[in-house]
PDB file of C-alpha atoms in Angstrom:
ATOM      1  CA  GLN A 132       1.421 -13.185 -14.777  1.00  0.00           C
ATOM      2  CA  VAL A 133       0.434 -11.168 -11.685  1.00  0.00           C
ATOM      3  CA  THR A 134      -1.744  -8.101 -11.306  1.00  0.00           C
ATOM      4  CA  LEU A 135      -2.473  -5.991  -8.490  1.00  0.00           C
ATOM      5  CA  VAL A 136      -5.760  -4.111  -8.106  1.00  0.00           C
ATOM      6  CA  GLU A 137      -6.091  -1.074  -5.847  1.00  0.00           C
ATOM      7  CA  SER A 138      -9.480   0.552  -4.765  1.00  0.00           C
ATOM      8  CA  GLY A 139     -10.270   3.135  -1.995  1.00  0.00           C
ATOM      9  CA  GLY A 140      -8.510   6.328  -2.989  1.00  0.00           C
ATOM     10  CA  GLY A 141     -10.520   9.413  -3.079  1.00  0.00           C
ATOM     11  CA  LEU A 142     -11.051  13.105  -1.816  1.00  0.00           C
ATOM     12  CA  VAL A 143     -11.106  13.444   1.777  1.00  0.00           C
ATOM     13  CA  GLN A 144     -11.064  16.681   4.377  1.00  0.00           C
ATOM     14  CA  PRO A 145      -8.095  17.044   6.877  1.00  0.00           C
ATOM     15  CA  GLY A 146      -8.604  14.692   9.840  1.00  0.00           C
ATOM     16  CA  GLY A 147     -10.539  12.473   7.869  1.00  0.00           C
ATOM     17  CA  SER A 148     -10.108   8.488   7.260  1.00  0.00           C
ATOM     18  CA  LEU A 149      -9.801   6.635   4.161  1.00  0.00           C
ATOM     19  CA  ARG A 150      -9.404   2.775   3.796  1.00  0.00           C
ATOM     20  CA  LEU A 151      -6.995   1.603   0.535  1.00  0.00           C
ATOM     21  CA  SER A 152      -7.418  -2.143  -0.543  1.00  0.00           C
ATOM     22  CA  CYS A 153      -5.062  -4.146  -2.822  1.00  0.00           C
ATOM     23  CA  ALA A 154      -5.814  -7.596  -4.029  1.00  0.00           C
ATOM     24  CA  ALA A 155      -3.130  -9.546  -6.073  1.00  0.00           C
ATOM     25  CA  SER A 156      -4.128 -12.359  -8.542  1.00  0.00           C
ATOM     26  CA  GLY A 157      -2.519 -14.643 -10.943  1.00  0.00           C
ATOM     27  CA  SER A 158      -0.244 -17.309 -10.930  1.00  0.00           C
ATOM     28  CA  ILE A 159       0.721 -16.816  -7.368  1.00  0.00           C
ATOM     29  CA  PHE A 160       2.343 -19.619  -5.236  1.00  0.00           C
ATOM     30  CA  SER A 161       3.017 -17.243  -2.175  1.00  0.00           C
ATOM     31  CA  ILE A 162       3.546 -13.462  -0.932  1.00  0.00           C
ATOM     32  CA  ASP A 163       6.213 -12.530   1.069  1.00  0.00           C
ATOM     33  CA  VAL A 164       6.021  -8.669   1.871  1.00  0.00           C
ATOM     34  CA  MET A 165       3.212  -6.475   0.679  1.00  0.00           C
ATOM     35  CA  GLY A 166       3.139  -2.661   0.877  1.00  0.00           C
ATOM     36  CA  TRP A 167       2.300   0.547   0.098  1.00  0.00           C
ATOM     37  CA  TYR A 168       4.245   3.449  -1.287  1.00  0.00           C
ATOM     38  CA  ARG A 169       3.180   6.726  -2.397  1.00  0.00           C
ATOM     39  CA  GLN A 170       4.516   9.701  -4.765  1.00  0.00           C
ATOM     40  CA  ALA A 171       3.472  13.361  -4.596  1.00  0.00           C
ATOM     41  CA  PRO A 172       4.250  15.632  -7.598  1.00  0.00           C
ATOM     42  CA  GLY A 173       7.870  16.519  -7.776  1.00  0.00           C
ATOM     43  CA  LYS A 174       8.950  14.000  -5.199  1.00  0.00           C
ATOM     44  CA  GLN A 175      10.347  10.482  -5.233  1.00  0.00           C
ATOM     45  CA  ARG A 176       8.147   7.625  -4.285  1.00  0.00           C
ATOM     46  CA  GLU A 177       8.470   6.476  -0.626  1.00  0.00           C
ATOM     47  CA  LEU A 178       7.564   3.651   1.228  1.00  0.00           C
ATOM     48  CA  VAL A 179       4.543   4.246   3.654  1.00  0.00           C
ATOM     49  CA  ALA A 180       4.238   0.655   5.253  1.00  0.00           C
ATOM     50  CA  ALA A 181       4.970  -2.882   4.787  1.00  0.00           C
ATOM     51  CA  ILE A 182       3.837  -6.205   6.400  1.00  0.00           C
ATOM     52  CA  THR A 183       5.369  -9.553   5.990  1.00  0.00           C
ATOM     53  CA  SER A 184       3.338 -13.022   5.738  1.00  0.00           C
ATOM     54  CA  GLY A 185       3.842 -13.495   9.297  1.00  0.00           C
ATOM     55  CA  GLY A 186       2.560 -10.017  10.251  1.00  0.00           C
ATOM     56  CA  ARG A 187       5.592  -8.057  10.977  1.00  0.00           C
ATOM     57  CA  THR A 188       4.981  -4.285  10.042  1.00  0.00           C
ATOM     58  CA  ASN A 189       7.212  -1.450   9.165  1.00  0.00           C
ATOM     59  CA  TYR A 190       5.795   2.273   8.878  1.00  0.00           C
ATOM     60  CA  ALA A 191       7.258   5.470   7.701  1.00  0.00           C
ATOM     61  CA  ASP A 192       7.804   7.685  10.588  1.00  0.00           C
ATOM     62  CA  SER A 193       5.349  10.414   9.135  1.00  0.00           C
ATOM     63  CA  VAL A 194       2.634   8.096   9.355  1.00  0.00           C
ATOM     64  CA  LYS A 195       3.268   6.032  12.603  1.00  0.00           C
ATOM     65  CA  GLY A 196       0.183   6.178  14.694  1.00  0.00           C
ATOM     66  CA  ARG A 197      -2.017   7.389  12.048  1.00  0.00           C
ATOM     67  CA  PHE A 198      -1.935   4.547   9.725  1.00  0.00           C
ATOM     68  CA  THR A 199      -2.551   0.868   9.924  1.00  0.00           C
ATOM     69  CA  ILE A 200      -1.597  -1.829   7.487  1.00  0.00           C
ATOM     70  CA  SER A 201      -2.959  -5.318   7.457  1.00  0.00           C
ATOM     71  CA  ARG A 202      -3.571  -8.274   5.394  1.00  0.00           C
ATOM     72  CA  ASP A 203      -5.525 -11.231   4.508  1.00  0.00           C
ATOM     73  CA  ASN A 204      -3.018 -14.085   3.451  1.00  0.00           C
ATOM     74  CA  ALA A 205      -5.770 -16.234   2.304  1.00  0.00           C
ATOM     75  CA  ALA A 206      -7.174 -13.579  -0.034  1.00  0.00           C
ATOM     76  CA  ASN A 207      -3.720 -12.036  -1.289  1.00  0.00           C
ATOM     77  CA  THR A 208      -5.063  -8.515  -0.267  1.00  0.00           C
ATOM     78  CA  VAL A 209      -3.465  -5.687   2.040  1.00  0.00           C
ATOM     79  CA  TYR A 210      -5.146  -3.063   3.442  1.00  0.00           C
ATOM     80  CA  LEU A 211      -3.931   0.482   4.541  1.00  0.00           C
ATOM     81  CA  GLN A 212      -6.283   2.318   7.009  1.00  0.00           C
ATOM     82  CA  MET A 213      -5.368   6.060   7.181  1.00  0.00           C
ATOM     83  CA  ASN A 214      -6.857   8.018  10.003  1.00  0.00           C
ATOM     84  CA  SER A 215      -6.156  11.734  11.166  1.00  0.00           C
ATOM     85  CA  LEU A 216      -5.377  12.443   7.370  1.00  0.00           C
ATOM     86  CA  LYS A 217      -3.319  15.634   6.454  1.00  0.00           C
ATOM     87  CA  PRO A 218      -2.585  17.766   3.346  1.00  0.00           C
ATOM     88  CA  GLU A 219       0.821  16.349   3.228  1.00  0.00           C
ATOM     89  CA  ASP A 220      -0.620  12.916   2.724  1.00  0.00           C
ATOM     90  CA  THR A 221      -1.801  13.720  -0.745  1.00  0.00           C
ATOM     91  CA  ALA A 222      -0.188  11.424  -3.164  1.00  0.00           C
ATOM     92  CA  VAL A 223      -0.551   8.666  -5.545  1.00  0.00           C
ATOM     93  CA  TYR A 224      -0.314   5.324  -3.583  1.00  0.00           C
ATOM     94  CA  TYR A 225       1.056   2.316  -5.103  1.00  0.00           C
ATOM     95  CA  CYS A 226       0.586  -1.503  -3.706  1.00  0.00           C
ATOM     96  CA  ASN A 227       3.547  -3.470  -4.010  1.00  0.00           C
ATOM     97  CA  ALA A 228       4.007  -7.188  -3.540  1.00  0.00           C
ATOM     98  CA  GLU A 229       6.947  -9.307  -3.553  1.00  0.00           C
ATOM     99  CA  VAL A 230       5.505 -12.432  -5.207  1.00  0.00           C
ATOM    100  CA  LEU A 231       6.858 -16.236  -5.663  1.00  0.00           C
ATOM    101  CA  VAL A 232       5.073 -17.062  -8.899  1.00  0.00           C
ATOM    102  CA  VAL A 233       4.094 -20.759  -9.716  1.00  0.00           C
ATOM    103  CA  GLY A 234       7.323 -21.969 -11.625  1.00  0.00           C
ATOM    104  CA  GLY A 235       9.604 -20.540  -8.960  1.00  0.00           C
ATOM    105  CA  MET A 236      10.376 -16.783  -9.944  1.00  0.00           C
ATOM    106  CA  LEU A 237      10.453 -14.107  -7.112  1.00  0.00           C
ATOM    107  CA  GLY A 238       9.847 -10.627  -8.064  1.00  0.00           C
ATOM    108  CA  PRO A 239       8.161  -7.376  -7.129  1.00  0.00           C
ATOM    109  CA  TYR A 240       4.928  -6.276  -8.676  1.00  0.00           C
ATOM    110  CA  TRP A 241       3.116  -2.889  -8.615  1.00  0.00           C
ATOM    111  CA  GLY A 242      -0.424  -1.552  -8.682  1.00  0.00           C
ATOM    112  CA  GLN A 243      -1.423   0.748 -11.056  1.00  0.00           C
ATOM    113  CA  GLY A 244      -1.920   3.524  -8.199  1.00  0.00           C
ATOM    114  CA  THR A 245      -4.858   5.449  -6.692  1.00  0.00           C
ATOM    115  CA  GLN A 246      -5.160   8.984  -6.099  1.00  0.00           C
ATOM    116  CA  VAL A 247      -5.537  10.164  -2.324  1.00  0.00           C
ATOM    117  CA  THR A 248      -6.434  14.073  -1.879  1.00  0.00           C
ATOM    118  CA  VAL A 249      -6.497  15.688   1.172  1.00  0.00           C
ATOM    119  CA  SER A 250      -7.918  18.972   0.983  1.00  0.00           C
ATOM    120  CA  SER A 251     -10.587  21.230   2.613  1.00  0.00           C
TER     121      SER A 251
END
């Protein structure tokens, strides 16, 4: 079993910053891609940013230049530094990881979500 636990969400004013963290634990052999998705009310869940175990990154156009994804492979943890936040960044942010568990099964795992609200 694998668990992803997110932290770092909250309320911030436009132009402010937040840092999200997501730690994976459990019967993990290795983790390939880790990423952050978000879902705003009435909208579909969308990819925000992703990072491979080798450090290659991918960002949604809407966050390029403002958000930075990073990871600590030894700690099975992924981070999302969010700067210059805008009201349209308001959403529930979900951590995702493609995990190869002990025993050989590869699959996606999700965190419980953390609320980010950008408002004055």
